[in-house]
Short mmCIF file of C-alpha atoms in Angstrom, two decimals:
data_model
loop_
_atom_site.label_atom_id
_atom_site.label_comp_id
_atom_site.label_asym_id
_atom_site.label_seq_id
_atom_site.Cartn_x
_atom_site.Cartn_y
_atom_site.Cartn_z
CA MET A 1 221.66 243.21 90.58
CA ARG A 2 225.09 243.75 89.10
CA PHE A 3 226.52 243.48 92.59
CA ALA A 4 225.01 240.00 93.13
CA SER A 5 226.51 238.65 89.86
CA ALA A 6 229.87 240.16 90.56
CA LEU A 7 229.85 238.94 94.17
CA LEU A 8 228.87 235.49 93.12
CA VAL A 9 231.64 235.28 90.50
CA ALA A 10 234.29 236.75 92.87
CA LEU A 11 233.38 234.52 95.73
CA VAL A 12 233.02 231.37 93.63
CA MET A 13 236.53 231.85 92.40
CA GLY A 14 237.83 232.07 95.95
CA GLY A 15 237.07 228.66 97.40
CA GLY A 16 234.64 228.01 100.19
CA ALA A 17 232.97 225.26 102.22
CA HIS A 18 230.93 222.46 100.60
CA ALA A 19 229.11 219.54 102.09
CA GLN A 20 228.61 217.42 98.94
CA THR A 21 225.55 215.31 98.47
CA ALA A 22 224.35 212.68 96.03
CA GLY A 23 224.25 213.96 92.43
CA GLY A 24 227.33 216.16 93.13
CA MET A 25 225.27 219.13 94.37
CA ALA A 26 226.05 220.88 97.67
CA TRP A 27 225.52 224.02 99.63
CA GLY A 28 228.48 226.25 98.95
CA PHE A 29 229.21 229.02 101.44
CA ARG A 30 231.67 231.87 100.75
CA SER A 31 232.29 235.10 102.58
CA GLY A 32 234.54 238.04 101.85
CA ASP A 33 234.85 241.75 102.52
CA ASP A 34 231.96 242.56 100.18
CA GLY A 35 229.45 239.98 101.52
CA VAL A 36 228.25 236.42 101.84
CA VAL A 37 227.03 233.85 99.25
CA LEU A 38 225.15 230.68 100.07
CA ALA A 39 224.21 228.58 96.96
CA TRP A 40 222.97 225.12 96.08
CA GLU A 41 225.58 224.26 93.46
CA LYS A 42 227.87 221.76 91.86
CA PRO A 43 231.27 222.53 93.39
CA ASP A 44 234.01 223.79 91.05
CA THR A 45 231.53 224.61 88.26
CA ASP A 46 229.26 227.53 87.28
CA GLN A 47 226.18 225.37 87.97
CA GLN A 48 224.02 226.94 90.67
CA ILE A 49 220.35 226.07 91.20
CA ALA A 50 219.34 228.50 93.95
CA GLY A 51 220.87 230.67 96.55
CA PHE A 52 221.43 233.95 98.32
CA SER A 53 223.98 236.71 98.18
CA CYS A 54 224.25 239.41 100.82
CA ASN A 55 225.93 242.76 100.19
CA SER A 56 227.57 243.78 103.51
CA ALA A 57 227.40 247.53 102.75
CA THR A 58 223.66 247.68 101.92
CA ARG A 59 222.52 244.68 103.95
CA ARG A 60 220.34 243.71 100.92
CA LEU A 61 219.75 240.09 100.20
CA ASN A 62 219.58 238.87 96.58
CA VAL A 63 217.66 235.60 96.27
CA PHE A 64 217.96 233.67 93.09
CA PHE A 65 216.52 230.51 91.50
CA ASN A 66 217.26 229.07 88.11
CA ALA A 67 213.88 228.13 86.73
CA GLU A 68 212.51 226.16 83.83
CA PRO A 69 209.72 228.63 82.92
CA GLY A 70 208.66 227.38 79.53
CA ASN A 71 207.43 230.38 77.54
CA THR A 72 207.48 232.86 80.44
CA PRO A 73 208.55 236.25 79.06
CA ASN A 74 211.72 238.08 80.17
CA GLY A 75 211.08 240.54 82.98
CA VAL A 76 207.92 238.91 84.31
CA ALA A 77 207.33 238.97 88.08
CA LEU A 78 205.91 235.80 89.60
CA PRO A 79 205.22 234.64 93.17
CA VAL A 80 207.70 231.95 94.17
CA THR A 81 207.11 230.01 97.37
CA TRP A 82 210.18 228.89 99.45
CA SER A 83 209.08 226.41 102.18
CA SER A 84 210.38 223.70 104.40
CA GLU A 85 209.10 221.81 107.48
CA ALA A 86 209.97 224.97 109.49
CA GLY A 87 207.89 227.51 107.60
CA ARG A 88 206.96 229.15 104.29
CA VAL A 89 207.60 232.51 102.55
CA GLN A 90 206.40 233.82 99.23
CA LEU A 91 208.67 236.13 97.29
CA SER A 92 207.87 238.15 94.24
CA MET A 93 210.66 237.26 91.89
CA THR A 94 211.50 238.74 88.49
CA GLY A 95 212.68 236.55 85.68
CA LYS A 96 215.62 237.33 83.47
CA ARG A 97 216.86 235.23 80.62
CA ASP A 98 220.59 234.71 80.54
CA GLU A 99 221.24 233.85 76.89
CA GLU A 100 224.96 233.29 77.45
CA MET A 101 224.36 230.63 80.14
CA GLY A 102 221.09 229.36 78.65
CA LEU A 103 219.24 230.00 81.94
CA PHE A 104 216.13 231.77 83.14
CA VAL A 105 216.98 233.23 86.51
CA MET A 106 214.35 234.37 88.98
CA GLN A 107 215.64 237.07 91.33
CA SER A 108 214.35 239.07 94.30
CA GLN A 109 215.94 241.78 96.35
CA THR A 110 214.80 241.52 100.01
CA SER A 111 216.24 241.21 103.47
CA MET A 112 216.94 238.15 105.58
CA THR A 113 213.73 238.08 107.53
CA ALA A 114 213.06 235.82 110.55
CA ASP A 115 210.60 233.92 108.35
CA LEU A 116 213.10 233.24 105.61
CA ALA A 117 215.73 232.21 108.12
CA ARG A 118 213.20 229.82 109.72
CA VAL A 119 212.45 228.29 106.29
CA MET A 120 216.16 227.68 105.82
CA SER A 121 216.41 225.94 109.20
CA GLY A 122 214.31 222.97 108.06
CA GLN A 123 215.45 219.67 106.63
CA THR A 124 214.25 220.08 103.02
CA LEU A 125 213.79 223.26 100.99
CA THR A 126 210.93 223.29 98.44
CA ILE A 127 210.86 226.04 95.80
CA GLN A 128 207.60 226.28 93.96
CA MET A 129 206.91 228.48 90.94
CA GLN A 130 203.72 228.08 88.92
CA ASN A 131 203.10 224.33 88.73
CA LYS A 132 206.73 223.31 89.10
CA GLN A 133 208.60 222.39 92.22
CA THR A 134 212.20 221.89 93.15
CA THR A 135 213.25 220.08 96.32
CA ILE A 136 216.69 220.65 97.91
CA PRO A 137 218.11 219.07 101.10
CA LEU A 138 219.20 221.72 103.60
CA ALA A 139 221.89 219.64 105.17
CA GLY A 140 225.13 221.61 105.07
CA SER A 141 223.55 225.02 104.78
CA ALA A 142 223.46 226.03 108.56
CA ALA A 143 226.79 227.94 108.62
CA GLY A 144 225.86 229.91 105.55
CA VAL A 145 222.37 230.71 106.82
CA ALA A 146 223.84 231.94 110.14
CA ALA A 147 226.27 234.17 108.21
CA LEU A 148 223.39 235.59 106.04
CA VAL A 149 221.40 236.36 109.22
CA ARG A 150 224.43 238.14 110.71
CA GLN A 151 225.12 240.14 107.52
CA CYS A 152 221.61 240.84 106.25
CA GLY A 153 219.24 240.07 109.09
CA ALA A 154 217.15 242.56 111.06
CA ARG A 155 219.04 244.51 113.70
#
């Protein structure tokens, strides 16, 4: 998981494409020699709600979601549903509290499956964990999803 954090920081610092939406959030897409990052974020800040990072060498996909878990303990694994009009996948995600940033980040190591790519091809992404739900428009994410499929999809 160290790779994902390092890749996110490195690629965030190096500019990328953003299609900004209401509220200042947008899908940010960055690629480099080490991999690809696609994140729902506030451009030019550290604020990221959800996203994906792909390590080109290992072809592993790190999926992350900044959750509001209440009293959920550090290290707990929970099912998190990612869905859109195009499909639905459930990922087992492990929570880790980031005291420095004041976040509780759910993460999963997986691959870019056809089902996950299909979910990301919809109009609106819904992430559901326990009884809480986050809805994110998918407009502006297509180029990043295509890059993730190329880098981390099944061959």
